[in-house]
Coordinates of C-alpha atoms and ligand atoms in Angstrom, one line a residue:
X1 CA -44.3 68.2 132.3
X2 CA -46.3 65.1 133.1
X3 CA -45.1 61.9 132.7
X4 CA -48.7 61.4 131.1
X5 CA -49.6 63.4 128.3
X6 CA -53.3 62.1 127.4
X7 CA -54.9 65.6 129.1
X8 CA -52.8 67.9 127.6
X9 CA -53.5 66.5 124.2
X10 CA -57.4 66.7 125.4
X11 CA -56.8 70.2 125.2
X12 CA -56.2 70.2 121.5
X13 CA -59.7 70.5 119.8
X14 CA -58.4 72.4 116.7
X15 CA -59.5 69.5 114.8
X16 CA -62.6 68.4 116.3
X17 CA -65.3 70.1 114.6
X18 CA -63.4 68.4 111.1
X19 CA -64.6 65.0 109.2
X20 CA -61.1 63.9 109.2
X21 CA -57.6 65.0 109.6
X22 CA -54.3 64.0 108.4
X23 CA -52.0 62.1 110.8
X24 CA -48.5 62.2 110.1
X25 CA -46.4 58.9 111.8
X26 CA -42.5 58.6 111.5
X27 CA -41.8 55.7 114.0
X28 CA -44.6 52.7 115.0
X29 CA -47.8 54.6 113.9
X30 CA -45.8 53.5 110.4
X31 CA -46.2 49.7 110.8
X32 CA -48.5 49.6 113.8
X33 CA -51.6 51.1 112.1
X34 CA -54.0 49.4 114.3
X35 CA -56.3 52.2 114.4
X36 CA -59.6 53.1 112.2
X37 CA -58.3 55.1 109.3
X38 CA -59.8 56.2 105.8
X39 CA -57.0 56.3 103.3
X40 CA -52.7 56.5 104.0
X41 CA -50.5 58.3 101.7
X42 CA -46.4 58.3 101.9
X43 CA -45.9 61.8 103.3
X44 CA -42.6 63.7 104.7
X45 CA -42.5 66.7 107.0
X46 CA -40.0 69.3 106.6
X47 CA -37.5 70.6 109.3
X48 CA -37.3 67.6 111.5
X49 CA -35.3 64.9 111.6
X50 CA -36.0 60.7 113.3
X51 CA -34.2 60.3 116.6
X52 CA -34.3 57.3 118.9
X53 CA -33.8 59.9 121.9
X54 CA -37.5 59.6 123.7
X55 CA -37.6 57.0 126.5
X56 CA -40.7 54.2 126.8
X57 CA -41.4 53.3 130.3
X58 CA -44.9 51.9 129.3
X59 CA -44.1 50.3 125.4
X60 CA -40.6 49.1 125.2
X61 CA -39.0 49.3 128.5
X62 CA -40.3 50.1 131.8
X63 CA -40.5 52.8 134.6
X64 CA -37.1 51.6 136.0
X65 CA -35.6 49.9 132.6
X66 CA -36.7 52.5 129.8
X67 CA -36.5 51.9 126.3
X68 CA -35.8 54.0 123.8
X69 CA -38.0 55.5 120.6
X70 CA -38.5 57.9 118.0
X71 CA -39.3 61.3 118.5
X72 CA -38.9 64.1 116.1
X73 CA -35.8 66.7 116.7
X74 CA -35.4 70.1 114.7
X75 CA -33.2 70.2 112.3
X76 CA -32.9 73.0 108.8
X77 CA -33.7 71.2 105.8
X78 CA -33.9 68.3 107.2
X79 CA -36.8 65.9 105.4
X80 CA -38.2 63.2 107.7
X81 CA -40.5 60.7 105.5
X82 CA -43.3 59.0 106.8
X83 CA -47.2 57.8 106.5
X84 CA -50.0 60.0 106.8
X85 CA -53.4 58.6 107.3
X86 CA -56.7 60.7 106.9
X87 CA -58.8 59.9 110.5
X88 CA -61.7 60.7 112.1
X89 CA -61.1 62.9 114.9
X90 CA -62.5 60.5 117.3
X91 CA -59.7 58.5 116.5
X92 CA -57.7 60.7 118.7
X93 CA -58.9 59.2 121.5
X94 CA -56.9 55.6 121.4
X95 CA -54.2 57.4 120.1
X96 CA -53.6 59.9 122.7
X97 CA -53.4 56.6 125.2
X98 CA -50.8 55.5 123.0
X99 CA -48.9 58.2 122.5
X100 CA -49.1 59.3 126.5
X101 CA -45.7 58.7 127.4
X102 CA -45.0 62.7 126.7
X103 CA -46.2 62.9 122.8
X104 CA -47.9 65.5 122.0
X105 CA -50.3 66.5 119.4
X106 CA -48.7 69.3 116.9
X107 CA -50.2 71.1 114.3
X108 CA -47.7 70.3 111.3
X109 CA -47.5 70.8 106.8
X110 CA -47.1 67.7 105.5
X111 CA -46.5 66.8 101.5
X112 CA -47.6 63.6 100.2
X113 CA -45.2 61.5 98.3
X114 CA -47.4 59.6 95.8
X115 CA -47.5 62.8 93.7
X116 CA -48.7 61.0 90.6
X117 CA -52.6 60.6 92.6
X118 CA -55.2 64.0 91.6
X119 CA -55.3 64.0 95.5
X120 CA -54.0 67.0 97.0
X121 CA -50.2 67.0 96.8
X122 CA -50.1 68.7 100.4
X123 CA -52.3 69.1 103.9
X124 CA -51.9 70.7 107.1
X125 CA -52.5 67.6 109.9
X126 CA -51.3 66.5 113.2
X127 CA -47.8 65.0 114.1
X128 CA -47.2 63.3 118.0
X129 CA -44.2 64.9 119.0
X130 CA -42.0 64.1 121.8
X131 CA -40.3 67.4 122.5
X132 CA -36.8 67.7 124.8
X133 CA -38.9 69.1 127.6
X134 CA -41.3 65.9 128.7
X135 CA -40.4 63.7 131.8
X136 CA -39.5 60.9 129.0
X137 CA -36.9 62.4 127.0
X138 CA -34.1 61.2 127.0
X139 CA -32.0 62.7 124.3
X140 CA -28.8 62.2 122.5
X141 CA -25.6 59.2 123.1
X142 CA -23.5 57.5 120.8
X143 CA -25.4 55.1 118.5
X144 CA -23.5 51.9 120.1
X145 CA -24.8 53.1 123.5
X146 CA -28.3 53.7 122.2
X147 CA -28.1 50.0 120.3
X148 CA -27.0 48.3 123.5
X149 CA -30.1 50.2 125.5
X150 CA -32.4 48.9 122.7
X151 CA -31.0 45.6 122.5
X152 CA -31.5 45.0 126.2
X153 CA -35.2 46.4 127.0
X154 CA -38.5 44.9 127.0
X155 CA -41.3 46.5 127.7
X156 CA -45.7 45.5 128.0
X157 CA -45.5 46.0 123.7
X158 CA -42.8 43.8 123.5
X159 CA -38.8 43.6 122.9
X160 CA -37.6 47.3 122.1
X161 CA -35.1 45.4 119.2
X162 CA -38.9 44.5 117.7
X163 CA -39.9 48.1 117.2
X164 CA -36.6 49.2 116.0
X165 CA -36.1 46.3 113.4
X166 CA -40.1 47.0 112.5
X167 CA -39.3 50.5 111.6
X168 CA -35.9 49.8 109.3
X169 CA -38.1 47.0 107.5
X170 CA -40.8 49.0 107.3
X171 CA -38.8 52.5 105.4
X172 CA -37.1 50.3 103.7
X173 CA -40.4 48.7 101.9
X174 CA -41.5 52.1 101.2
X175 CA -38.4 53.1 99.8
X176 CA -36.9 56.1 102.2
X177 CA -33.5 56.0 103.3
X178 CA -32.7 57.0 107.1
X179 CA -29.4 56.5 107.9
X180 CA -29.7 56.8 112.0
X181 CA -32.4 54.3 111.8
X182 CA -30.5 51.9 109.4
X183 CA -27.2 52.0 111.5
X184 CA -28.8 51.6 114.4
X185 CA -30.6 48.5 113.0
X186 CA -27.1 47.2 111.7
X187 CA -25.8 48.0 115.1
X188 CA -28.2 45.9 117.8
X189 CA -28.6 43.1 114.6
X190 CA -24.2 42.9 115.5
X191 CA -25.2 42.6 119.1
X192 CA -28.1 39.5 118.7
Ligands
SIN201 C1 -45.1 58.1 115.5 O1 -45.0 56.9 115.1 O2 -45.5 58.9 114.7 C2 -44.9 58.5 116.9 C3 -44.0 57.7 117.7 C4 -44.3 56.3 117.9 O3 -45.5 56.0 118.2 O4 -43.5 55.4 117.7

């Protein structure tokens, strides 16, 4: 597959005809929500599990010095929590720039975690998944190795550590415990 994913995700119009759709995010759309949205709920999806195993040539590293983010990898009864936000479809459009670096749009269940609301308590949305298949992927190695890759790359976003440290702070304000995330960020804070 292409490094670029924007067309592919072009393709996916199951949405469009929609006022808004749930987005589920599990890595920076959680504290990078610099996007148009109409409400955000606490949410988890079922079955998958966080991973710093996708690489980012055009975020946090670069073509020849990739960094390293979250994608989503299968796993049963695993729970990954996250924030959903309702959007208008339109808002795909941005998004799909971001996410280009071999996300792709998934249909996906999500349950909302702020159960006490009269809102729904689940909806079926759209999750950008980075599956083992796109050019980017760079998949599993021992968490040291992965904390000495973040520690050391930099990409047009920024300092890889930054996105990593953002996400631990940014679970552990909402409350949701992730311990590959969490060792990781103990691991590259050793390093600084
Ligand atoms: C997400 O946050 O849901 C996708 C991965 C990312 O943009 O970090």
């Amino acid at each position: 597959m292409s490094l670029d994913t924007t067309a592919a995700n072009r393709l996916m119009t199951h949405f469009d005809d929609h006022d808004s759709v749930w987005l589920f995010g599990y890595g920076s759309l959680i504290w990078k929500a610099d996007f148009d949205y109409l409400e955000r709920r606490p949410a988890s999806i079922r079955g998958w599990t966080r991973r710093f195993w996708q690489g980012s040539h055009d975020h946090r590293g670069t073509p020849d010095a990739p960094g390293r983010v979250v994608t989503l990898v299968p796993e049963d009864g695993a729970i990954c929590h996250g924030m959903a936000y309702r959007i208008p479809p339109s808002v795909f459009g941005p998004l799909d720039i971001r996410e280009k670096n071999g996300y792709l749009r998934v249909i996906t269940p999500m349950a909302f975690e702020d159960a006490a609301t009269d809102a729904p308590a689940q909806a079926e949305g759209v999750v950008y998944l980075a599956g083992e298949d796109n050019a980017a992927y760079l998949g599993p190695a021992a968490e040291v190795e992965i904390a000495r890759q973040i520690a050391a790359s930099h990409g047009p976003s920024g300092p890889n550590r930054d996105y990593l440290l953002n996400l631990a702070a940014a679970l552990r304000e909402l409350g949701f415990d992730d311990a590959h995330v969490f060792e990781l960020e103990r691991a590259v804070l050793e390093i600084a």
